[in-house]
PDB file of C-alpha atoms and ligand atoms in Angstrom:
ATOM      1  CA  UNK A 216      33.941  75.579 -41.926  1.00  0.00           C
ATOM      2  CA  UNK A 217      31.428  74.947 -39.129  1.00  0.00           C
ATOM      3  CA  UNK A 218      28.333  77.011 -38.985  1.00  0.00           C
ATOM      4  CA  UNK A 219      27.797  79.535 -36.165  1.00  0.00           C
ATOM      5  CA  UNK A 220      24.492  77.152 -34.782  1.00  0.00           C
ATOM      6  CA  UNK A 221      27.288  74.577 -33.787  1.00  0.00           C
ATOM      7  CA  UNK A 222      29.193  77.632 -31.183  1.00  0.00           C
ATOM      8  CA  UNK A 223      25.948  78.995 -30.556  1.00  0.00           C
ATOM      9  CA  UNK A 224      25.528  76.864 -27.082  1.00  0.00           C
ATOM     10  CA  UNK A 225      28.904  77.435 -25.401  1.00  0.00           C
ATOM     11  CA  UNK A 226      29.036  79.448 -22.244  1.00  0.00           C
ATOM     12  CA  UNK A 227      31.800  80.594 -20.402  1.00  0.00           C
ATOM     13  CA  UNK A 228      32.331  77.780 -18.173  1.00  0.00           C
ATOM     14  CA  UNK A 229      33.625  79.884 -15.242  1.00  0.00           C
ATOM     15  CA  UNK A 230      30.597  82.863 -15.098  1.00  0.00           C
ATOM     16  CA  UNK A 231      28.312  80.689 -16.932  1.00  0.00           C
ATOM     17  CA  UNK A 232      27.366  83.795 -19.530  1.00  0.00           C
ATOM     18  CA  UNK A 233      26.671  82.815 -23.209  1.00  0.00           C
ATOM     19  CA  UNK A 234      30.170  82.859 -25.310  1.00  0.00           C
ATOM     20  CA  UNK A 235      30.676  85.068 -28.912  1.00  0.00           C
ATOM     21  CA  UNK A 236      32.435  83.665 -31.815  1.00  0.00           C
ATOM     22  CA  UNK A 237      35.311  86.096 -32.789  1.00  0.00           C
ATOM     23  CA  UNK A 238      37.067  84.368 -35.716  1.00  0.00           C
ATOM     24  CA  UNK A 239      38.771  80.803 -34.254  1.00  0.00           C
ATOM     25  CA  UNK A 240      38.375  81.932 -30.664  1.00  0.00           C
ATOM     26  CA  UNK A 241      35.028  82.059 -28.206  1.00  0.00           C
ATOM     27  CA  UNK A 242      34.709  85.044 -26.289  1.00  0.00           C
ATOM     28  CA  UNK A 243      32.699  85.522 -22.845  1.00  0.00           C
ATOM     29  CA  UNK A 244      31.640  89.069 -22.683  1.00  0.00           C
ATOM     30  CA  UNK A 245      31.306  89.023 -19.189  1.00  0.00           C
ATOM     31  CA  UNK A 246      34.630  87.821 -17.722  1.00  0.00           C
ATOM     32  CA  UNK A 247      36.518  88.361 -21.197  1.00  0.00           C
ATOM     33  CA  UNK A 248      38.106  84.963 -20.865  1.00  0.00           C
ATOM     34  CA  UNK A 249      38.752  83.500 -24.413  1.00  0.00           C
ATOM     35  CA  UNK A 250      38.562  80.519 -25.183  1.00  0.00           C
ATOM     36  CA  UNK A 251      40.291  78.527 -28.667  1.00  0.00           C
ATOM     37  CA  UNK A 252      38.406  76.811 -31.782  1.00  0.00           C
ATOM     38  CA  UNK A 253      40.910  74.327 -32.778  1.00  0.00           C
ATOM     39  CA  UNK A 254      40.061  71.790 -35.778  1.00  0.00           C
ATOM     40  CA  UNK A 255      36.290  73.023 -34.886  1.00  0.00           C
ATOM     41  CA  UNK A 256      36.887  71.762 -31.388  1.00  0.00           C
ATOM     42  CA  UNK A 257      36.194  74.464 -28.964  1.00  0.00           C
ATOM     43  CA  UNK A 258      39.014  73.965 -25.647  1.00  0.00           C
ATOM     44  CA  UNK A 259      37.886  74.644 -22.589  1.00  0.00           C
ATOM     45  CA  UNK A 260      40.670  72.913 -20.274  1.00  0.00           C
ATOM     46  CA  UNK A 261      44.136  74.941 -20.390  1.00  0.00           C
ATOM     47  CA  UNK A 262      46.056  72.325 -19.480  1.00  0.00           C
ATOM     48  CA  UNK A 263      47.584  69.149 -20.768  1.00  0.00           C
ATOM     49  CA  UNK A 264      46.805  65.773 -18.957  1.00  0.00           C
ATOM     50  CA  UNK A 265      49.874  64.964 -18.522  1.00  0.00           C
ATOM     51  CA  UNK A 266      51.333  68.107 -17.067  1.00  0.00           C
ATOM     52  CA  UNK A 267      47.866  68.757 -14.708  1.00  0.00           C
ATOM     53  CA  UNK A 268      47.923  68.952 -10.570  1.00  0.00           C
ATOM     54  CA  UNK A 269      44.844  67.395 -10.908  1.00  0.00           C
ATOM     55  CA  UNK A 270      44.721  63.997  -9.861  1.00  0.00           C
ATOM     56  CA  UNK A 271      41.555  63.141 -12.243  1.00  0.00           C
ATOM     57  CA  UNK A 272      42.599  64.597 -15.446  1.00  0.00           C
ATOM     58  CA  UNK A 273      46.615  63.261 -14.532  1.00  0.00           C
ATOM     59  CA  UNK A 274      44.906  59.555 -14.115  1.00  0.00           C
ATOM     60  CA  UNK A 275      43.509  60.240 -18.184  1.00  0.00           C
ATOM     61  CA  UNK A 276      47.096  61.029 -19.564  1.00  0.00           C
ATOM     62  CA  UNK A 277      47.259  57.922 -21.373  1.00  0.00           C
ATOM     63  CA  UNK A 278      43.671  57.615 -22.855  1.00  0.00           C
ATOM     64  CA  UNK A 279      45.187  60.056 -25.976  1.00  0.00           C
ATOM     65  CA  UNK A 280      46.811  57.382 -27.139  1.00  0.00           C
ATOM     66  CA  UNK A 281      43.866  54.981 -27.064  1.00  0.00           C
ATOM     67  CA  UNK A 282      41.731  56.814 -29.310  1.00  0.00           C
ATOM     68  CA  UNK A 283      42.658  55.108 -32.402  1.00  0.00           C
ATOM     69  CA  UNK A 284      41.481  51.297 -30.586  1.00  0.00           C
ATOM     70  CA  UNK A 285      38.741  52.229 -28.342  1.00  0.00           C
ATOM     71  CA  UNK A 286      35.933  51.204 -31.052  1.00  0.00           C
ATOM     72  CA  UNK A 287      37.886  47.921 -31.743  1.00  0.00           C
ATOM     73  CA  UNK A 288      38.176  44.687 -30.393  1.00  0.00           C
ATOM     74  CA  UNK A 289      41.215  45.532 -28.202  1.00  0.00           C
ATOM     75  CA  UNK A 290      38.979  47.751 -26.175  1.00  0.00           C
ATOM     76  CA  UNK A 291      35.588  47.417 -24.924  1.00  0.00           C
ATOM     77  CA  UNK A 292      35.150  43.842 -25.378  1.00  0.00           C
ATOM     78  CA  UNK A 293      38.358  42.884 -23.465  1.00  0.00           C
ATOM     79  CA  UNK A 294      37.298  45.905 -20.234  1.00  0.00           C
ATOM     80  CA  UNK A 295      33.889  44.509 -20.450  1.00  0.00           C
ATOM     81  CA  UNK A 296      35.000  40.986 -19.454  1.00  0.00           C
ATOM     82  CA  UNK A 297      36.983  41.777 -17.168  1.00  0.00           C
ATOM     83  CA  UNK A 298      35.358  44.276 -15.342  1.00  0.00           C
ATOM     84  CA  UNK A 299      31.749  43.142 -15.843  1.00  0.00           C
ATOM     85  CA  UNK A 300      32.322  39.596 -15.855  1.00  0.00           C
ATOM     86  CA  UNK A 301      31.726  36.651 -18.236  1.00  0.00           C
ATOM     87  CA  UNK A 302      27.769  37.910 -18.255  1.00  0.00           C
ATOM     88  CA  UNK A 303      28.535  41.379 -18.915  1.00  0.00           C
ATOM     89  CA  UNK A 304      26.654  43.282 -21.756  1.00  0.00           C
ATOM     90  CA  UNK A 305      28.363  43.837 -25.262  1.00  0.00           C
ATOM     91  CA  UNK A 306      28.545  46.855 -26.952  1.00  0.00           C
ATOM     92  CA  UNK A 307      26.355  46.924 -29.039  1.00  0.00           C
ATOM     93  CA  UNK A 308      23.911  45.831 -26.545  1.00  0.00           C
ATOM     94  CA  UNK A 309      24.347  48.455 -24.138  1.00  0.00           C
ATOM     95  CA  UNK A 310      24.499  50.783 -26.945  1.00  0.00           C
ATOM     96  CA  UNK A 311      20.514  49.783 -27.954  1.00  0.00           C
ATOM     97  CA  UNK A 312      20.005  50.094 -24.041  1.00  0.00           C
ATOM     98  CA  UNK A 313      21.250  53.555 -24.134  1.00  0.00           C
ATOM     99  CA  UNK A 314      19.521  54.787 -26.704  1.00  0.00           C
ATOM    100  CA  UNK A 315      16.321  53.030 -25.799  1.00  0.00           C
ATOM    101  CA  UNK A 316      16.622  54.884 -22.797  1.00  0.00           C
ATOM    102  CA  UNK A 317      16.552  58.237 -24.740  1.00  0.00           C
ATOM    103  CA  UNK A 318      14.401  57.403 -27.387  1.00  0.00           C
ATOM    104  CA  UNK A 319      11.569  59.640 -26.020  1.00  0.00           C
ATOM    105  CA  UNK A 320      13.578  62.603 -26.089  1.00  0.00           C
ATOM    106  CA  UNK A 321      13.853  65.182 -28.905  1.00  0.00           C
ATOM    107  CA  UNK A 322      16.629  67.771 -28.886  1.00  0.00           C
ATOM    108  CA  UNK A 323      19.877  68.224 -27.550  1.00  0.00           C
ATOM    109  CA  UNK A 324      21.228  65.804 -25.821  1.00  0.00           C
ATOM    110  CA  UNK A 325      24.661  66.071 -23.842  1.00  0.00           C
ATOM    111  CA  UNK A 326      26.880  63.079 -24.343  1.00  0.00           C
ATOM    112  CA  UNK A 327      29.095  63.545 -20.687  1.00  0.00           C
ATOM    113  CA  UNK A 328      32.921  61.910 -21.539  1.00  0.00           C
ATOM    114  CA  UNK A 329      32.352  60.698 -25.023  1.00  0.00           C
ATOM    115  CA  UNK A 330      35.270  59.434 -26.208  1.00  0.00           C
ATOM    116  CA  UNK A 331      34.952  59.374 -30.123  1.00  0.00           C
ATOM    117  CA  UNK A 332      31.591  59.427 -29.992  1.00  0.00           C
ATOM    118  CA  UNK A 333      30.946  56.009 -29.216  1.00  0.00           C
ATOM    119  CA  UNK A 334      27.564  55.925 -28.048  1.00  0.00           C
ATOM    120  CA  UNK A 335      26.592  59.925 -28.777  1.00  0.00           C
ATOM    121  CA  UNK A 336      27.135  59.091 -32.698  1.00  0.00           C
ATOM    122  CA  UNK A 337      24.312  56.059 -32.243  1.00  0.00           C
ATOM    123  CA  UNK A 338      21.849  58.021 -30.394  1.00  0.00           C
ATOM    124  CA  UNK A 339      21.995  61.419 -33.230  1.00  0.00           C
ATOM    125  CA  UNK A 340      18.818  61.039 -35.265  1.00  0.00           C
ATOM    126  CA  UNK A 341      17.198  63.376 -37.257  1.00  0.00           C
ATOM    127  CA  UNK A 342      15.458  64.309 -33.631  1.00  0.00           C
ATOM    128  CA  UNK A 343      18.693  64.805 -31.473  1.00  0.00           C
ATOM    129  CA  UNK A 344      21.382  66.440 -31.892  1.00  0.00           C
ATOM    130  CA  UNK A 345      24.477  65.726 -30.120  1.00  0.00           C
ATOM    131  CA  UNK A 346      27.016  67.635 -28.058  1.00  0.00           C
ATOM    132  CA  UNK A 347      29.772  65.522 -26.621  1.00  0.00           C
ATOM    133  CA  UNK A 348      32.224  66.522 -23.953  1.00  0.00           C
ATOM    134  CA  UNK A 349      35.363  64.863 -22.959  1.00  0.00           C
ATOM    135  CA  UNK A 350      38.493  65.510 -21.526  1.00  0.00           C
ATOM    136  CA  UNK A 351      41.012  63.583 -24.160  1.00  0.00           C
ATOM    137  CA  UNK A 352      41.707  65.796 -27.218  1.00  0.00           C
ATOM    138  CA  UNK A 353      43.087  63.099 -28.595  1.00  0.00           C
ATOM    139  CA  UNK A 354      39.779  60.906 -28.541  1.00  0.00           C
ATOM    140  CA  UNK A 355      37.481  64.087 -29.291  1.00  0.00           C
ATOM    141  CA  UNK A 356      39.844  64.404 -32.886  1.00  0.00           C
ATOM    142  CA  UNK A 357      39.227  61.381 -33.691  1.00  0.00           C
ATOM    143  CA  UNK A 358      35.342  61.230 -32.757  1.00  0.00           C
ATOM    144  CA  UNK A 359      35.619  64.016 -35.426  1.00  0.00           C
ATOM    145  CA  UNK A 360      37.202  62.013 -37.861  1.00  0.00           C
ATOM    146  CA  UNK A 361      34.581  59.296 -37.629  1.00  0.00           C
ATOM    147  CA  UNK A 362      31.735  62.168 -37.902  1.00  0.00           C
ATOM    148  CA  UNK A 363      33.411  63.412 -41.026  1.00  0.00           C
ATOM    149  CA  UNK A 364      33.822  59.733 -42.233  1.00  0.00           C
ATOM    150  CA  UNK A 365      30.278  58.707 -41.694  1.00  0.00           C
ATOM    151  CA  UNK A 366      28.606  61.846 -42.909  1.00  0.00           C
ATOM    152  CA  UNK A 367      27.445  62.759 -39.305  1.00  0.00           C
ATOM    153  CA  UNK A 368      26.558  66.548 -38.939  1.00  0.00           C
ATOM    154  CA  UNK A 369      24.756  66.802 -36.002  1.00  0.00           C
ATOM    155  CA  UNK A 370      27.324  65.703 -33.329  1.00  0.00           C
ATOM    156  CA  UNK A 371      29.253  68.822 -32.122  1.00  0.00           C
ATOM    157  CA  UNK A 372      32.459  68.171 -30.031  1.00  0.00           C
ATOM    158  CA  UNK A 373      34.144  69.746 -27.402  1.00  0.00           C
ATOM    159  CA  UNK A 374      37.071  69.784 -25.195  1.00  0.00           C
ATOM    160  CA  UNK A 375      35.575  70.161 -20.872  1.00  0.00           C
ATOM    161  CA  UNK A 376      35.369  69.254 -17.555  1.00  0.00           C
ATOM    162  CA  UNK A 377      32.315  67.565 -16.519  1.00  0.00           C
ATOM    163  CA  UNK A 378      32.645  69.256 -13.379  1.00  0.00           C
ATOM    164  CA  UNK A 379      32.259  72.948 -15.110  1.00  0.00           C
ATOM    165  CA  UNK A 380      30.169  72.310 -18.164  1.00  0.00           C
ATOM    166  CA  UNK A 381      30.478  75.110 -21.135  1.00  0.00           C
ATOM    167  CA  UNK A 382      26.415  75.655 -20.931  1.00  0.00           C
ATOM    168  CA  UNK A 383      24.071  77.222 -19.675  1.00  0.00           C
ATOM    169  CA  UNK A 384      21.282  75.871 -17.181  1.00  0.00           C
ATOM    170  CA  UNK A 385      18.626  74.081 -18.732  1.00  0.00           C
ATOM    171  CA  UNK A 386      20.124  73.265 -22.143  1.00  0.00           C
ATOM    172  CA  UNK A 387      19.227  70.038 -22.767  1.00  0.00           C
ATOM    173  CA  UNK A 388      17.125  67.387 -23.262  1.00  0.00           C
ATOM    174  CA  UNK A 389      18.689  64.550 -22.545  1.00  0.00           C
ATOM    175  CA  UNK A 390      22.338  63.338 -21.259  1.00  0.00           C
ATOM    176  CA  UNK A 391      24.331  59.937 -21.867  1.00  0.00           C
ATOM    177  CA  UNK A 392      27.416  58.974 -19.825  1.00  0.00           C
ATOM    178  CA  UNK A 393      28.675  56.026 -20.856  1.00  0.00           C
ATOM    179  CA  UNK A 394      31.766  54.115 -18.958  1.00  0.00           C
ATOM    180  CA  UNK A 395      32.674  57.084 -17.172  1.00  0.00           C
ATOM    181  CA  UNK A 396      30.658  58.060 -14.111  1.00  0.00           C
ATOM    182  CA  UNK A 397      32.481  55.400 -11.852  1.00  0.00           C
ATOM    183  CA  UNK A 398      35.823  57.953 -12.730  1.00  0.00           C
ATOM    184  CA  UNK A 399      34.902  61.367 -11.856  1.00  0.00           C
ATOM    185  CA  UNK A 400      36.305  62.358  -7.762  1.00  0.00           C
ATOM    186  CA  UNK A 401      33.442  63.398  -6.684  1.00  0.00           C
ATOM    187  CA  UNK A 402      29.649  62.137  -8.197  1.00  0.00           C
ATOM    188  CA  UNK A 403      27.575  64.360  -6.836  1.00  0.00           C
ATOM    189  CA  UNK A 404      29.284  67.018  -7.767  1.00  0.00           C
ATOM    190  CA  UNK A 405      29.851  65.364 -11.627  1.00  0.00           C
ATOM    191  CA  UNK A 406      25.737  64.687 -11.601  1.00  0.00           C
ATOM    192  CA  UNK A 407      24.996  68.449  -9.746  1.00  0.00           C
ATOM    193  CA  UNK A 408      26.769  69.827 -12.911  1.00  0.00           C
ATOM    194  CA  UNK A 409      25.204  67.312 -15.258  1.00  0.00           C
ATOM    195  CA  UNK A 410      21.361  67.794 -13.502  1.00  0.00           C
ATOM    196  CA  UNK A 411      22.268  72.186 -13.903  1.00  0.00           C
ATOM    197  CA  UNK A 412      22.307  72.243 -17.978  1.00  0.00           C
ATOM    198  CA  UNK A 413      19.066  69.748 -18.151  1.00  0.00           C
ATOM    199  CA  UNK A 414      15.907  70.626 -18.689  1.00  0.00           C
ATOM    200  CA  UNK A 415      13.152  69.571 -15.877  1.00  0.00           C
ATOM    201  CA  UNK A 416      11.900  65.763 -16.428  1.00  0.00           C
ATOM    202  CA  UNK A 417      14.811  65.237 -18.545  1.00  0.00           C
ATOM    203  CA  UNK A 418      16.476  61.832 -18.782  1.00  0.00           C
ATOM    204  CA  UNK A 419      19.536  60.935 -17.787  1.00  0.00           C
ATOM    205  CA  UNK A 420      20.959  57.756 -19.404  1.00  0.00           C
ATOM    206  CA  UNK A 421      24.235  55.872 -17.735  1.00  0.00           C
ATOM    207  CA  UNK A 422      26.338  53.031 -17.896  1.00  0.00           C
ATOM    208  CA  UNK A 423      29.261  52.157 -15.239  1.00  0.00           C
ATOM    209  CA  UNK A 424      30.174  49.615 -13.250  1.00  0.00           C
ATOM    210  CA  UNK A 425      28.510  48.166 -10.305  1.00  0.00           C
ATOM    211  CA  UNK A 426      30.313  45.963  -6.930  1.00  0.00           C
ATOM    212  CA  UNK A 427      29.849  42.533  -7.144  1.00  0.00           C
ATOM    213  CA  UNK A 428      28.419  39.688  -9.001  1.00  0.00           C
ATOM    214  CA  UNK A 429      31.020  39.559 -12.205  1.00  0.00           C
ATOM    215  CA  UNK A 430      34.352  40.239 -13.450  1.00  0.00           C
ATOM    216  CA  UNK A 431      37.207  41.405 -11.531  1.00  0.00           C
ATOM    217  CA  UNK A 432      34.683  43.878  -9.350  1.00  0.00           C
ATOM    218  CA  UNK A 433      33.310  40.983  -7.650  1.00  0.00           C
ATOM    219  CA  UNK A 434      36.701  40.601  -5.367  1.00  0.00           C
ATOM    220  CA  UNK A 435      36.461  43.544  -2.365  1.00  0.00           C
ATOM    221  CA  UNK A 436      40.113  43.709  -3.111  1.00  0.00           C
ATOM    222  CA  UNK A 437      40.172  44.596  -6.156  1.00  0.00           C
ATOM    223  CA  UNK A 438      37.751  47.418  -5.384  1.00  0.00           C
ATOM    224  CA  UNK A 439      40.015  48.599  -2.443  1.00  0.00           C
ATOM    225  CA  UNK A 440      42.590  48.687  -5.065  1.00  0.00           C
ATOM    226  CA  UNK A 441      41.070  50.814  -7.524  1.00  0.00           C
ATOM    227  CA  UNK A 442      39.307  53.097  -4.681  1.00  0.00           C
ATOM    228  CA  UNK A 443      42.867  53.907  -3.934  1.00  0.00           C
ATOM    229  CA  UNK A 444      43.476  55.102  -7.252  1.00  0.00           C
ATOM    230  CA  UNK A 445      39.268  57.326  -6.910  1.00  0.00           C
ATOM    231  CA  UNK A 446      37.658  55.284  -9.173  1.00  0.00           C
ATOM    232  CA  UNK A 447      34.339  54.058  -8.026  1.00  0.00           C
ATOM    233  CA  UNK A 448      32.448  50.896  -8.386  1.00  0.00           C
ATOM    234  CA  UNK A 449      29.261  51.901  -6.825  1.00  0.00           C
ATOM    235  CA  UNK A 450      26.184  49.609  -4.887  1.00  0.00           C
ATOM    236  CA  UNK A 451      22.729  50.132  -6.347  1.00  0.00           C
ATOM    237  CA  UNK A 452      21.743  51.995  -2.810  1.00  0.00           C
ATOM    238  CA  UNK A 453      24.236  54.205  -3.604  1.00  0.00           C
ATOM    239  CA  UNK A 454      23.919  55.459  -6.903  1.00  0.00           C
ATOM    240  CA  UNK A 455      20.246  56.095  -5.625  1.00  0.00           C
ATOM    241  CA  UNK A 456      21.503  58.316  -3.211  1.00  0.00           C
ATOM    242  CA  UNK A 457      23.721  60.022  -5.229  1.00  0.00           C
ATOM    243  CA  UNK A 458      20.907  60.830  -7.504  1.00  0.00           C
ATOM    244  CA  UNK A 459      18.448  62.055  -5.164  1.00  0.00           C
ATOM    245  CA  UNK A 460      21.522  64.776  -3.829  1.00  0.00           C
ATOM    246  CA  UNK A 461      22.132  66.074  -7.326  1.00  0.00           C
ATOM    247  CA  UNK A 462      18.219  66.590  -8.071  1.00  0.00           C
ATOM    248  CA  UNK A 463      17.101  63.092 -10.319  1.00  0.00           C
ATOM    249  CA  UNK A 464      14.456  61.114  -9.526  1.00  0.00           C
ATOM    250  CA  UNK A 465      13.094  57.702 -11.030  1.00  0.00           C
ATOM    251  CA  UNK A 466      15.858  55.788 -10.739  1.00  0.00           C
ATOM    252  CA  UNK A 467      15.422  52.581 -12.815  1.00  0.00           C
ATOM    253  CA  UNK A 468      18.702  50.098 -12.544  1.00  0.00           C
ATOM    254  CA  UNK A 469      19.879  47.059 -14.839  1.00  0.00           C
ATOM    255  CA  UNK A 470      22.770  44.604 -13.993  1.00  0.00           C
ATOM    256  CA  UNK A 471      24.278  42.345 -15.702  1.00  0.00           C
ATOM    257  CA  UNK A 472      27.512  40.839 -14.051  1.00  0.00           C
ATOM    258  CA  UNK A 473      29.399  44.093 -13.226  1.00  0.00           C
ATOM    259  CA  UNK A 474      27.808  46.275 -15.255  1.00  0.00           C
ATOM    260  CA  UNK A 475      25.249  49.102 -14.350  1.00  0.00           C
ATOM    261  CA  UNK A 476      23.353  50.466 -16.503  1.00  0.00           C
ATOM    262  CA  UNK A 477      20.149  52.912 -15.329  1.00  0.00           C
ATOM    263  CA  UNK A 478      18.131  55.880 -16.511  1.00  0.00           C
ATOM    264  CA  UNK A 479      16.594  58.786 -14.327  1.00  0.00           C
ATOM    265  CA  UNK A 480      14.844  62.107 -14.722  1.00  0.00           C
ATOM    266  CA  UNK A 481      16.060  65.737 -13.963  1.00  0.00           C
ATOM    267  CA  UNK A 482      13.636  66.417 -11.247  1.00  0.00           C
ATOM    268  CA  UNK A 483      11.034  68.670 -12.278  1.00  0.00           C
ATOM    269  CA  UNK A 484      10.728  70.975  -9.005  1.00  0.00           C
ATOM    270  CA  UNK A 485      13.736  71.928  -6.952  1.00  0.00           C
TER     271      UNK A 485
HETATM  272 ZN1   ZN B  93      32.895  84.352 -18.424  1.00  0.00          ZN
END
């Protein structure tokens, strides 16, 4: 049975007010939309992927079914070299650059498409506490089977849009968003959303993929290809730009082959 601390956060995604537990449900006292508790994941996306309009959530239909592999060898390792080229970072690697990234911040920190928890269950100390979103109920279950597995109690899960995040503004004190910002339709809007439950100066911690230099990304063909589909494989300039429109500042880039990885703060003044 989860404590009421974990539900305590949620807000009504749509009117942004903060949500009331009422037995396996979450209830916004403003707009009265309710919203399910199901295996202690809260749901906050009514549809299923693979019945959606929606061209994003539609393109993640499949990634249910991945859960089980995405921490194994089949997975990351195989995506990395191939996207990222031959000089690409491993996973544990980027996972140490993630967190170092962090590492000055204590409190909540938002973990934006988290899969099972790859990366948000590294960076929970006894300082941070996690809250992961993600749009894949089927990776979210079993992000909570690892938790329960590895005795993890301070990594919360929940079922959202990055686009309309269940929080309210200035929640938290760090993000992570870790092999997904290159997915979401529209960045700015994705990092607008991201920057509005932050707290001023907090840091923002990503990894994606860049154009050029390794791995399949390095061909402008193959990023045609996949533009077609609205995935992204952004330049440094920008992802700078980006960042600036959806309030960060100190934008501080890494490549290696293909593969972006940066940090930058919630601007402190609007
Ligand atoms: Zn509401």
């Amino acid at each position: 049975m989860a404590d009421l601390h974990q539900f305590g956060i949620y807000a009504c995604p749509a009117c942004k007010h903060l949500l009331h537990q009422e037995n396996s449900m979450l209830r916004c006292p403003k707009c009265s939309q309710s919203y399910p508790i199901i295996g202690d994941i809260p749901e906050f996306i009514f549809e299923e992927l693979s019945q959606s309009t929606d061209p994003e959530l539609r393109r993640m239909r499949f990634i249910d079914k991945m859960a089980g592999i995405y921490e194994t060898n089949l997975w990351y390792p195989i995506v990395m070299k191939v996207y990222g080229g031959l000089h690409s970072l491993s996973l544990p690697q980027l996972i140490g650059m993630v967190t170092e990234m962090v590492q000055p911040a204590k409190g909540r920190v938002l973990d934006i498409a988290c899969g099972p928890g790859t990366f948000g269950r590294r960076v929970a100390s006894p300082s941070k506490e996690v809250w992961g979103i993600d749009v894949s109920r089927g990776m979210l279950r079993q992000g909570a089977v690892y938790t329960n597995m590895e005795g993890i109690s301070n990594v919360h899960f929940a079922r959202a849009r990055v686009e309309s995040l269940p929080f309210c503004d200035g929640s938290f004190d760090a993000t992570i968003c870790c092999g997904s910002l290159h997915l979401f339709t529209d960045t700015v809007i994705a990092l607008r959303e991201m920057a509005r439950v932050m707290k001023p100066g907090a840091i923002l911690a990503v990894f994606t993929f860049t154009a050029g230099r390794g791995g399949i990304l390095k061909y402008r063909w193959f990023r045609k290809l996949i533009q077609g589909y609205g995935l992204h494989a952004f330049t440094l300039p920008e992802v700078e730009h980006y960042l600036t429109a959806s309030g960060f500042d100190n934008f501080h880039p890494k490549v290696a082959g293909s593969v972006l990885a940066f940090s930058a703060q919630r601007r402190t003044e609007e």
